Protein backbone atom coordinates (compact mmCIF):
# COMPACT_ATOMS: atom_id res chain seq x y z
CA UNK A 1 0.00 0.00 0.00
CA UNK A 2 1.19 3.51 -0.80
CA UNK A 3 2.07 5.61 2.25
CA UNK A 4 0.06 8.80 2.73
CA UNK A 5 2.12 11.92 2.09
CA UNK A 6 -0.23 14.56 3.50
CA UNK A 7 -3.49 14.95 5.44
CA UNK A 8 -5.68 14.78 2.35
CA UNK A 9 -4.01 11.60 1.15
CA UNK A 10 -4.14 10.16 4.69
CA UNK A 11 -7.83 10.96 4.90
CA UNK A 12 -8.44 9.21 1.58
CA UNK A 13 -6.54 6.13 2.80
CA UNK A 14 -8.51 5.96 6.08
CA UNK A 15 -11.81 6.36 4.25
CA UNK A 16 -10.85 3.46 1.97
CA UNK A 17 -9.76 1.30 4.90
CA UNK A 18 -12.97 2.11 6.78
CA UNK A 19 -14.96 0.98 3.75
CA UNK A 20 -12.88 -2.18 3.23
CA UNK A 21 -12.88 -3.13 6.93
CA UNK A 22 -16.11 -1.74 8.40
CA UNK A 23 -15.94 -4.03 11.45
CA UNK A 24 -12.49 -2.80 12.48
CA UNK A 25 -13.01 0.48 14.38
CA UNK A 26 -9.34 1.51 14.41
CA UNK A 27 -9.62 3.01 10.93
CA UNK A 28 -12.76 4.99 11.77
CA UNK A 29 -11.09 6.21 14.99
CA UNK A 30 -8.01 7.27 13.03
CA UNK A 31 -10.20 9.02 10.46
CA UNK A 32 -12.12 10.80 13.23
CA UNK A 33 -8.88 11.89 14.91
CA UNK A 34 -7.58 13.17 11.58
CA UNK A 35 -10.77 15.17 11.08
CA UNK A 36 -10.28 16.66 14.55
CA UNK A 37 -6.69 17.59 13.67
CA UNK A 38 -7.88 19.19 10.42
CA UNK A 39 -10.69 21.06 12.26
CA UNK A 40 -13.34 19.30 10.19
CA UNK A 41 -15.72 19.41 13.12
CA UNK A 42 -18.93 18.22 11.46
CA UNK A 43 -17.25 15.20 9.87
CA UNK A 44 -15.34 14.39 13.08
CA UNK A 45 -18.53 14.50 15.14
CA UNK A 46 -20.38 12.29 12.64
CA UNK A 47 -17.67 9.62 12.63
CA UNK A 48 -16.87 9.70 16.34
CA UNK A 49 -20.42 9.93 17.66
CA UNK A 50 -21.23 6.68 15.87
CA UNK A 51 -18.25 5.05 17.60
CA UNK A 52 -19.51 6.10 21.05
CA UNK A 53 -22.10 3.32 20.63
CA UNK A 54 -19.52 0.61 19.80
CA UNK A 55 -19.63 -2.66 21.74
CA UNK A 56 -15.99 -2.39 22.90
CA UNK A 57 -15.35 -0.10 25.86
CA UNK A 58 -11.92 1.02 24.65
CA UNK A 59 -13.38 2.11 21.31
CA UNK A 60 -16.21 4.06 22.97
CA UNK A 61 -13.75 5.73 25.34
CA UNK A 62 -11.35 6.61 22.51
CA UNK A 63 -14.24 8.14 20.55
CA UNK A 64 -15.20 10.29 23.56
CA UNK A 65 -11.58 11.34 23.98
CA UNK A 66 -11.42 12.45 20.33
CA UNK A 67 -14.74 14.27 20.71
CA UNK A 68 -13.24 16.04 23.73
CA UNK A 69 -10.27 17.10 21.59
CA UNK A 70 -12.69 18.39 18.98
CA UNK A 71 -14.76 20.32 21.54
CA UNK A 72 -11.56 21.83 22.94
CA UNK A 73 -10.54 22.99 19.46
CA UNK A 74 -14.01 24.56 19.02
CA UNK A 75 -13.48 26.42 22.31
CA UNK A 76 -16.20 24.46 24.11
CA UNK A 77 -14.45 23.34 27.30
CA UNK A 78 -17.64 22.29 29.11
CA UNK A 79 -18.49 19.91 26.26
CA UNK A 80 -14.89 18.68 26.22
CA UNK A 81 -15.03 17.95 29.94
CA UNK A 82 -18.25 15.95 29.54
CA UNK A 83 -16.60 13.78 26.90
CA UNK A 84 -13.49 13.33 29.04
CA UNK A 85 -15.64 12.28 31.99
CA UNK A 86 -17.54 9.78 29.82
CA UNK A 87 -14.25 8.35 28.53
CA UNK A 88 -12.97 8.01 32.09
CA UNK A 89 -16.11 6.19 33.23
CA UNK A 90 -16.07 3.83 30.25
CA UNK A 91 -12.34 3.02 30.31
CA UNK A 92 -10.05 4.84 32.72
CA UNK A 93 -6.98 3.67 30.82
CA UNK A 94 -8.11 5.79 27.86
CA UNK A 95 -7.07 8.93 29.76
CA UNK A 96 -3.78 7.65 31.13
CA UNK A 97 -1.58 9.08 28.36
CA UNK A 98 0.36 12.29 28.81
CA UNK A 99 -1.51 13.83 25.88
CA UNK A 100 -4.89 13.01 27.45
CA UNK A 101 -3.85 14.36 30.85
CA UNK A 102 -2.60 17.60 29.29
CA UNK A 103 -5.90 18.00 27.45
CA UNK A 104 -7.82 17.40 30.67
CA UNK A 105 -5.69 19.98 32.50
CA UNK A 106 -6.23 22.55 29.72
CA UNK A 107 -9.98 21.98 29.84
CA UNK A 108 -10.05 22.41 33.62
CA UNK A 109 -7.97 25.56 33.28
CA UNK A 110 -10.33 27.02 30.67
CA UNK A 111 -13.22 26.33 33.04
CA UNK A 112 -11.34 28.14 35.84
CA UNK A 113 -11.00 24.90 37.80
CA UNK A 114 -7.39 25.56 38.70
CA UNK A 115 -7.20 23.07 41.57
CA UNK A 116 -8.33 20.24 39.27
CA UNK A 117 -5.98 21.38 36.51
CA UNK A 118 -3.01 21.37 38.90
CA UNK A 119 -3.95 17.96 40.25
CA UNK A 120 -4.22 16.57 36.71
CA UNK A 121 -0.84 18.04 35.78
CA UNK A 122 0.76 16.48 38.84
CA UNK A 123 -0.63 13.13 37.68
CA UNK A 124 0.85 13.83 34.25
CA UNK A 125 4.24 14.56 35.80
CA UNK A 126 4.06 11.32 37.78
CA UNK A 127 3.28 9.47 34.54
CA UNK A 128 6.12 11.21 32.68
CA UNK A 129 8.59 13.04 34.92
CA UNK A 130 10.46 14.27 31.83
CA UNK A 131 7.47 16.17 30.44
CA UNK A 132 8.64 19.75 30.24
CA UNK A 133 5.21 20.86 29.01
CA UNK A 134 3.41 19.46 32.08
CA UNK A 135 6.04 20.87 34.44
CA UNK A 136 5.95 24.36 32.93
CA UNK A 137 2.16 24.35 32.90
CA UNK A 138 1.80 23.27 36.55
CA UNK A 139 4.31 25.94 37.63
CA UNK A 140 2.40 28.58 35.65
CA UNK A 141 -0.91 27.58 37.23
CA UNK A 142 0.55 27.47 40.74
CA UNK A 143 2.07 30.93 40.29
CA UNK A 144 -1.20 32.24 38.88
CA UNK A 145 -3.02 30.77 41.92
CA UNK A 146 -0.57 32.50 44.28
CA UNK A 147 1.04 29.21 45.32
CA UNK A 148 4.63 30.39 44.84
CA UNK A 149 6.02 27.90 47.35
CA UNK A 150 4.44 24.98 45.50
CA UNK A 151 5.67 26.33 42.17
CA UNK A 152 9.23 26.54 43.48
CA UNK A 153 9.12 22.95 44.76
CA UNK A 154 9.32 21.57 41.23
PDB file of N, CA and C in Angstrom, residues 16 19 24 46 48 51 55 63 70 80 92 97 112 118 138 153:
ATOM      1  N   UNK A  16     -10.886   4.733   2.704  1.00  0.00           N
ATOM      2  CA  UNK A  16     -10.853   3.460   1.972  1.00  0.00           C
ATOM      3  C   UNK A  16     -10.779   2.288   2.936  1.00  0.00           C
ATOM      4  N   UNK A  19     -14.009   1.644   4.652  1.00  0.00           N
ATOM      5  CA  UNK A  19     -14.955   0.977   3.754  1.00  0.00           C
ATOM      6  C   UNK A  19     -14.602  -0.498   3.584  1.00  0.00           C
ATOM      7  N   UNK A  24     -13.698  -3.138  11.727  1.00  0.00           N
ATOM      8  CA  UNK A  24     -12.495  -2.800  12.482  1.00  0.00           C
ATOM      9  C   UNK A  24     -12.525  -1.304  12.799  1.00  0.00           C
ATOM     10  N   UNK A  46     -19.591  13.362  13.280  1.00  0.00           N
ATOM     11  CA  UNK A  46     -20.379  12.294  12.643  1.00  0.00           C
ATOM     12  C   UNK A  46     -19.695  10.934  12.823  1.00  0.00           C
ATOM     13  N   UNK A  48     -17.165  10.068  14.950  1.00  0.00           N
ATOM     14  CA  UNK A  48     -16.868   9.699  16.336  1.00  0.00           C
ATOM     15  C   UNK A  48     -18.117   9.433  17.162  1.00  0.00           C
ATOM     16  N   UNK A  51     -19.128   5.971  16.867  1.00  0.00           N
ATOM     17  CA  UNK A  51     -18.247   5.055  17.601  1.00  0.00           C
ATOM     18  C   UNK A  51     -18.507   5.061  19.106  1.00  0.00           C
ATOM     19  N   UNK A  55     -19.536  -1.636  20.698  1.00  0.00           N
ATOM     20  CA  UNK A  55     -19.628  -2.664  21.744  1.00  0.00           C
ATOM     21  C   UNK A  55     -18.400  -2.714  22.649  1.00  0.00           C
ATOM     22  N   UNK A  63     -13.383   7.222  21.307  1.00  0.00           N
ATOM     23  CA  UNK A  63     -14.239   8.141  20.550  1.00  0.00           C
ATOM     24  C   UNK A  63     -14.585   9.365  21.399  1.00  0.00           C
ATOM     25  N   UNK A  70     -11.976  17.559  19.935  1.00  0.00           N
ATOM     26  CA  UNK A  70     -12.689  18.393  18.976  1.00  0.00           C
ATOM     27  C   UNK A  70     -13.399  19.552  19.687  1.00  0.00           C
ATOM     28  N   UNK A  80     -16.099  19.511  26.174  1.00  0.00           N
ATOM     29  CA  UNK A  80     -14.888  18.680  26.218  1.00  0.00           C
ATOM     30  C   UNK A  80     -14.809  17.921  27.536  1.00  0.00           C
ATOM     31  N   UNK A  92     -10.974   3.884  32.109  1.00  0.00           N
ATOM     32  CA  UNK A  92     -10.045   4.838  32.724  1.00  0.00           C
ATOM     33  C   UNK A  92      -8.671   4.843  32.057  1.00  0.00           C
ATOM     34  N   UNK A  97      -2.722   8.567  29.129  1.00  0.00           N
ATOM     35  CA  UNK A  97      -1.582   9.078  28.361  1.00  0.00           C
ATOM     36  C   UNK A  97      -1.273  10.515  28.755  1.00  0.00           C
ATOM     37  N   UNK A 112     -11.757  27.509  34.581  1.00  0.00           N
ATOM     38  CA  UNK A 112     -11.345  28.141  35.839  1.00  0.00           C
ATOM     39  C   UNK A 112     -11.391  27.179  37.015  1.00  0.00           C
ATOM     40  N   UNK A 118      -4.291  21.629  38.241  1.00  0.00           N
ATOM     41  CA  UNK A 118      -3.007  21.371  38.896  1.00  0.00           C
ATOM     42  C   UNK A 118      -2.894  19.906  39.291  1.00  0.00           C
ATOM     43  N   UNK A 138       2.178  23.328  35.140  1.00  0.00           N
ATOM     44  CA  UNK A 138       1.801  23.274  36.552  1.00  0.00           C
ATOM     45  C   UNK A 138       2.438  24.440  37.318  1.00  0.00           C
ATOM     46  N   UNK A 153       8.771  24.314  44.352  1.00  0.00           N
ATOM     47  CA  UNK A 153       9.124  22.952  44.756  1.00  0.00           C
ATOM     48  C   UNK A 153       9.440  22.038  43.590  1.00  0.00           C
TER      49      UNK A 153
END
